[in-house]
Structures are given as structure tokens and as C-alpha cells.
Coordinates of C-alpha atoms in Angstrom, one line a residue:
X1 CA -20.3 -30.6 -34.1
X2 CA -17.0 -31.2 -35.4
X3 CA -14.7 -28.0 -35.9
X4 CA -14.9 -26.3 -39.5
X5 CA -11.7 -25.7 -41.3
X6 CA -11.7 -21.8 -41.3
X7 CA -12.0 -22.0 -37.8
X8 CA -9.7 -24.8 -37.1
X9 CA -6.9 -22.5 -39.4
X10 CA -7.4 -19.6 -37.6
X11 CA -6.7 -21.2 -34.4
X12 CA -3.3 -22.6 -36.1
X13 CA -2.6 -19.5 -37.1
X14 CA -2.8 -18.0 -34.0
X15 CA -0.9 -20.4 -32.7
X16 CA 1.9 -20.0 -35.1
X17 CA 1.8 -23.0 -36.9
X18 CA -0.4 -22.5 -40.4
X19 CA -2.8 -25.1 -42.0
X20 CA -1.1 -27.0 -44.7
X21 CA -3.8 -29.3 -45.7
X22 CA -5.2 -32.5 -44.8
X23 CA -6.8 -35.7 -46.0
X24 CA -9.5 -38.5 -45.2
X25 CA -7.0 -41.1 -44.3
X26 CA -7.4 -44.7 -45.5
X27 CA -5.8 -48.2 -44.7
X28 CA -2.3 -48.6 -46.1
X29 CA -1.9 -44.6 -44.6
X30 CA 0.0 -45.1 -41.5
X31 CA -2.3 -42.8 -40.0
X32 CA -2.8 -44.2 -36.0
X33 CA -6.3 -43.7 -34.2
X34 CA -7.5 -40.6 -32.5
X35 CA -7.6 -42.2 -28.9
X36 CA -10.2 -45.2 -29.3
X37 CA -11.6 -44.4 -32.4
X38 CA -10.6 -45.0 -35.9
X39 CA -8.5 -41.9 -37.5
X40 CA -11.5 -39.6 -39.7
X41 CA -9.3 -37.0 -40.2
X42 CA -5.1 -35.9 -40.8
X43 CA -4.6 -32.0 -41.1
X44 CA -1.0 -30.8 -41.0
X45 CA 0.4 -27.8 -39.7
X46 CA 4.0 -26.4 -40.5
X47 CA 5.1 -23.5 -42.4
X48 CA 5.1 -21.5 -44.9
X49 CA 7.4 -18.3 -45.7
X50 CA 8.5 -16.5 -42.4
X51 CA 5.4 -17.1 -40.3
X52 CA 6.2 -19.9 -38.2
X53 CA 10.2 -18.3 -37.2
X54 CA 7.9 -15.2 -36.3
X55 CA 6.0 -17.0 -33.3
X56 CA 9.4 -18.7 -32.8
X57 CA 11.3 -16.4 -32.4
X58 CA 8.9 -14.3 -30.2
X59 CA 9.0 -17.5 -27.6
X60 CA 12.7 -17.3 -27.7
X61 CA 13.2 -13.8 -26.3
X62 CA 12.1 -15.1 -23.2
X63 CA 14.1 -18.6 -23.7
X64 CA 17.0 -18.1 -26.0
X65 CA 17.8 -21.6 -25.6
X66 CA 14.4 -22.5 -26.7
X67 CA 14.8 -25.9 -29.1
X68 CA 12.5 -25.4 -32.1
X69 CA 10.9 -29.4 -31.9
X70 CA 10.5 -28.3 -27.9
X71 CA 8.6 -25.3 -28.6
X72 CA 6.5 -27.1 -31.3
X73 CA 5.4 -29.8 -29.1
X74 CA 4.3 -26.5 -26.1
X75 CA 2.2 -25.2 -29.4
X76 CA 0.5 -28.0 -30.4
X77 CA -0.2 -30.5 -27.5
X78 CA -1.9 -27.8 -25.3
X79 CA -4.3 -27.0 -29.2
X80 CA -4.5 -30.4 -29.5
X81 CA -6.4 -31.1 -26.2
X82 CA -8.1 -28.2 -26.8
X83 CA -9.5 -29.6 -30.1
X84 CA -9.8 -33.1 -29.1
X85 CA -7.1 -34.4 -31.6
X86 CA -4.3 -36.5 -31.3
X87 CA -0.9 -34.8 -31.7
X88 CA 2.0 -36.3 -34.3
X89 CA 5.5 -34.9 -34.7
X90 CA 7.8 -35.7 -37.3
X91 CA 10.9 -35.7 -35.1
X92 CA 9.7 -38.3 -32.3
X93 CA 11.4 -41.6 -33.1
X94 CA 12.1 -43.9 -34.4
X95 CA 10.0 -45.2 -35.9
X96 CA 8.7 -42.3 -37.1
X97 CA 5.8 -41.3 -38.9
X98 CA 5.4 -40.5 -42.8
X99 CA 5.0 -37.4 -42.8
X100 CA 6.5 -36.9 -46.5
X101 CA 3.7 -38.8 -47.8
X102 CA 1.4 -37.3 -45.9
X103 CA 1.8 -34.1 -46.9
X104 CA 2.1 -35.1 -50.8
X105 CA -1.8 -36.7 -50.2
X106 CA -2.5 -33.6 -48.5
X107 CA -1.3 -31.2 -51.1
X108 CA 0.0 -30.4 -54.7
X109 CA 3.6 -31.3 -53.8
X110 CA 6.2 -33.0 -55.9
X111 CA 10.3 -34.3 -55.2
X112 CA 12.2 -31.3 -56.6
X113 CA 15.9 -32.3 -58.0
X114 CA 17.3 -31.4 -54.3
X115 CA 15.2 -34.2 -52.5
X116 CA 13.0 -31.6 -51.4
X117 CA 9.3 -31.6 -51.5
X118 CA 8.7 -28.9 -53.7
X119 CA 5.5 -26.7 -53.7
X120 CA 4.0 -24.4 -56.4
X121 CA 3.5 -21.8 -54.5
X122 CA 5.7 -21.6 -51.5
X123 CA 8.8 -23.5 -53.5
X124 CA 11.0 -25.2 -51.5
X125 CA 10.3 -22.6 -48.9
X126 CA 8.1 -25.0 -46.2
X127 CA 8.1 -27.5 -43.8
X128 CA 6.0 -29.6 -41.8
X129 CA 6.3 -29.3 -37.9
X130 CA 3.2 -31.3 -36.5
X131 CA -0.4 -33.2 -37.5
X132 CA -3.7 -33.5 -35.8
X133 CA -5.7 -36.4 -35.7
X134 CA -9.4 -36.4 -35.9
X135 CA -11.8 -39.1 -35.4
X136 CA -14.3 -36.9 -36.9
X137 CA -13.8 -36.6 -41.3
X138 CA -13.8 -32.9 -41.4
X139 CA -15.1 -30.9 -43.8
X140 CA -11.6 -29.9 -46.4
X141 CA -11.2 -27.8 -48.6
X142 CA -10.5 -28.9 -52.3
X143 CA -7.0 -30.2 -53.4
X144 CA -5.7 -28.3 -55.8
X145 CA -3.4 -30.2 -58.2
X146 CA -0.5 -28.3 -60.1
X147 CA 1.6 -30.0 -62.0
X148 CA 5.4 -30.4 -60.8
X149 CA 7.1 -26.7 -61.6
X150 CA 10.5 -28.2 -61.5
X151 CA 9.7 -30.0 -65.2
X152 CA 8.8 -26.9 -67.1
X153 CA 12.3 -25.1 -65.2
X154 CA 14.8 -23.8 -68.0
X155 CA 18.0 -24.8 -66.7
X156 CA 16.8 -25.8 -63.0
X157 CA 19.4 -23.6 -61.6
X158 CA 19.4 -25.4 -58.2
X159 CA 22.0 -28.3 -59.8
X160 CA 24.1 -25.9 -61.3
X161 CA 24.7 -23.1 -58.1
X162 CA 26.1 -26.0 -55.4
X163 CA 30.0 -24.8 -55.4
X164 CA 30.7 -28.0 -55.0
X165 CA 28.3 -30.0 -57.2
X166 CA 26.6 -31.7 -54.6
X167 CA 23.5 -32.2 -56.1
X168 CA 22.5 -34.1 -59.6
X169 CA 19.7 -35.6 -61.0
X170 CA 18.3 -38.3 -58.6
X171 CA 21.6 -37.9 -56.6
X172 CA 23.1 -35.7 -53.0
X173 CA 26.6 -36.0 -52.4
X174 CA 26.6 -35.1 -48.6
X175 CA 30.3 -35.3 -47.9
X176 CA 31.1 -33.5 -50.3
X177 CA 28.3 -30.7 -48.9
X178 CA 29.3 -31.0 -45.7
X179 CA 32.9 -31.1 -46.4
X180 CA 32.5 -27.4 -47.9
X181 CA 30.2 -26.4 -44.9
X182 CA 32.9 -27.2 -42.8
X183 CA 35.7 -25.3 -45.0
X184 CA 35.8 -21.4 -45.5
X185 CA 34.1 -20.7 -48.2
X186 CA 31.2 -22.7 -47.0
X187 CA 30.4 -19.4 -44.6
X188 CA 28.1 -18.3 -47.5
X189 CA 26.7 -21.4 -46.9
X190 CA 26.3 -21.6 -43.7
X191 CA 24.4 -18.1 -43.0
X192 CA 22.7 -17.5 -46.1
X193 CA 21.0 -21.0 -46.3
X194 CA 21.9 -23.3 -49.4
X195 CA 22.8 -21.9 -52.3
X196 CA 20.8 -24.2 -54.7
X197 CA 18.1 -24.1 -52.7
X198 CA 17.8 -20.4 -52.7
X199 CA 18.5 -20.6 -56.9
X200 CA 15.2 -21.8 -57.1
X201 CA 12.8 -19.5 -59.1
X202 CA 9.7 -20.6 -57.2
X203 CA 8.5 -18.8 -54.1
X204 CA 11.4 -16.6 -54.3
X205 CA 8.5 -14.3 -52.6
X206 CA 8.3 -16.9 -49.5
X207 CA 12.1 -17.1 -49.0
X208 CA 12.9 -17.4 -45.2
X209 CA 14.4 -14.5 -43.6
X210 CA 18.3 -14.8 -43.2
X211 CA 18.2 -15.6 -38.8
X212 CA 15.9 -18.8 -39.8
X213 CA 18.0 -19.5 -42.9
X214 CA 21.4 -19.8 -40.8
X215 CA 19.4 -21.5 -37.9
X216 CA 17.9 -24.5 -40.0
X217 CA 21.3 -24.5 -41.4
X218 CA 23.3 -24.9 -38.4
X219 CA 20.3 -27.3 -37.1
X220 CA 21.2 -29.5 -39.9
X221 CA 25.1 -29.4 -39.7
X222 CA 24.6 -30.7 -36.0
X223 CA 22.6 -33.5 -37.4
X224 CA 25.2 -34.4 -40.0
X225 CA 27.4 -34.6 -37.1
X226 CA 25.6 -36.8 -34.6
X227 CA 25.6 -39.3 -37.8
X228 CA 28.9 -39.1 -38.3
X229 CA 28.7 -37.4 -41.4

């Protein structure tokens, strides 16, 4: 009897790593079999608020060194096996797999004036860490579609509180963001979490706390320099 989806998110839960939807998938989806069989069933799991740096940061006491893509892939392969899924991560590649547009067919997301997937609940304050793959089509629960909160925004604050303008409509200057990262005054920056990120009105509620803001920072300063950016 395939799993049912309170007990599937409970076990997510538990393991750190909420529920953030799912869909049936279809062809065109990118969405690879579950061993031999056909894929039934995509549900993602990621975060939401402070949850997930809560169970991550418990696993680091032990390993301070702990990677956060390394301890993501301990979570979910073991629960994967467990459930008889297939495991996906967005970070193995390339290629690698869609996960944007997976997560905007499996819930009322929309592309925010930073580039990020904005949700109307959480804000920009979410990710997506791993998916499961059944064979089985699961039982989900209904999508709830919201329109876009970033079109009914007075101002949108998050293109006006860059100090250096790097974001505009439909457009990221990343030199210029790194470039102020990298000078003093970026310090703010850099252990506070983005400033036009956190001007956002939505989810102010689910804002991450300020260790996993300077760690995602600093995650993605590294990145901007292994491309040379």
C-alpha cells in the first residue's frame, strides 16, 4: 500500500528535511524512473524558516566540518531506501535536474524581482535540498494557487535596499554584488544575509536565523569564486 502523505511528512520531518509538495509527473517533466518503473510520483523536501539549519546544525556539533549537500545526501538516501524511492539532489552535476520547475508544478511559487522563487507564505525564506521518486502516484494534497505577492508590493523594497544597485527589474549585476561583498562595507552583507532579500515584506516571520544567514552567504561567495566571479 503505497505510503500516505501525512505519514510520508512526518517522517521528513523527523528527518529534518520538511515536505514541500509534490506532483503527478508527466512526459516533457524531466522526471527519471523510480528503478524500473515509470516515475508515479515527485515530492520535494527542503526548507522552510529555520527548521532544516536546526537538524543541521545538531549533525555539525559532532562534525563541524560537516558540508551541508554531504549531510543532505546521509538524510535522504538512507529515507529513501527506507521508502522505496529514488533520491534526486539538486547539486549533483551537471547535468542537473530542474528542480526550479519542479517546485513551481509542485507549489504556488512565482520569480520574485531577485531571481528568486518567491513563496506566499514562506517569502523568499526556502529552498529545496532533495526529491523522492515514486513509482506509486501518491495520494497529494491540493495545490493551493496564490497569486504572485511581489505584483500587489508597494515599492518592492528588495530593488531599492542593494547598496549597490545590484538588482533591477529582470536584471542581477553580480560583479557589482560581489565586488561590495568583497569590500568593507559589504560585512553587513556578508553576516546578515542580503539586504534586499531580507527587505522583503513576505515571511518576514520565516526569516532564517543569523548563523544560517552568514553560512548560505559565505556558501555562495565561494561559489562566485570557483567561477571566477
Amino acid at each position: 500500500m503505497p505510503i500516505s502523505w501525512p505519514d510520508l511528512s512526518s517522517r521528513c520531518e523527523r528527518a529534518g528535511l520538511p515536505l514541500r509538495g509534490g506532483f503527478h509527473p508527466g512526459e516533457g517533466d524531466g522526471v527519471p524512473a523510480a528503478g524500473d518503473l515509470a516515475a508515479g510520483t515527485l515530492v520535494l523536501l527542503g526548507n522552510a524558516g529555520p527548521s532544516m539549519w536546526r537538524a543541521f546544525s545538531r549533525a555539525r556539533k559532532d562534525a563541524p566540518d560537516l558540508a551541508l549537500d554531504d549531510w543532505t545526501v546521509a538524510v535522504v538516501s538512507p529515507l529513501a531506501a527506507e521508502l522505496g524511492a529514488t533520491a534526486l539532489f539538486p547539486f549533483t552535476g551537471p547535468p542537473y535536474w530542474p528542480f526550479q520547475r519542479w517546485a513551481q508544478q509542485a507549489e504556488a511559487l512565482s520569480p520574485s524581482p531577485l531571481a528568486i522563487l518567491i513563496h506566499p507564505r514562506f517569502g523568499l525564506w526556502h529552498g529545496y535540498r532533495a526529491a523522492l521518486v515514486f513509482a506509486e502516484r501518491l495520494s497529494l494534497p491540493p495545490r493551493e494557487d496564490q497569486a504572485s505577492p511581489c505584483v500587489s508590493c508597494a515599492g518592492q523594497p528588495c530593488l531599492s535596499a542593494c547598496p549597490v544597485s545590484a538588482f533591477s527589474p529582470g536584471s542581477y549585476d553580480v560583479a557589482a554584488c560581489v565586488g561590495h561583498l568583497d569590500a568593507g562595507p559589504g560585512a553587513t552583507c556578508m553576516t546578515g544575509g542580503c539586504l534586499s532579500r531580507r527587505a522583503c515584506p513576505i515571511g518576514q516571520e520565516h526569516i532564517y536565523p543569523d548563523e544560517q544567514r552568514e553560512f548560505h552567504m559565505r556558501a555562495f561567495r565561494r561559489a562566485m569564486s570557483s567561477t571566477g566571479s
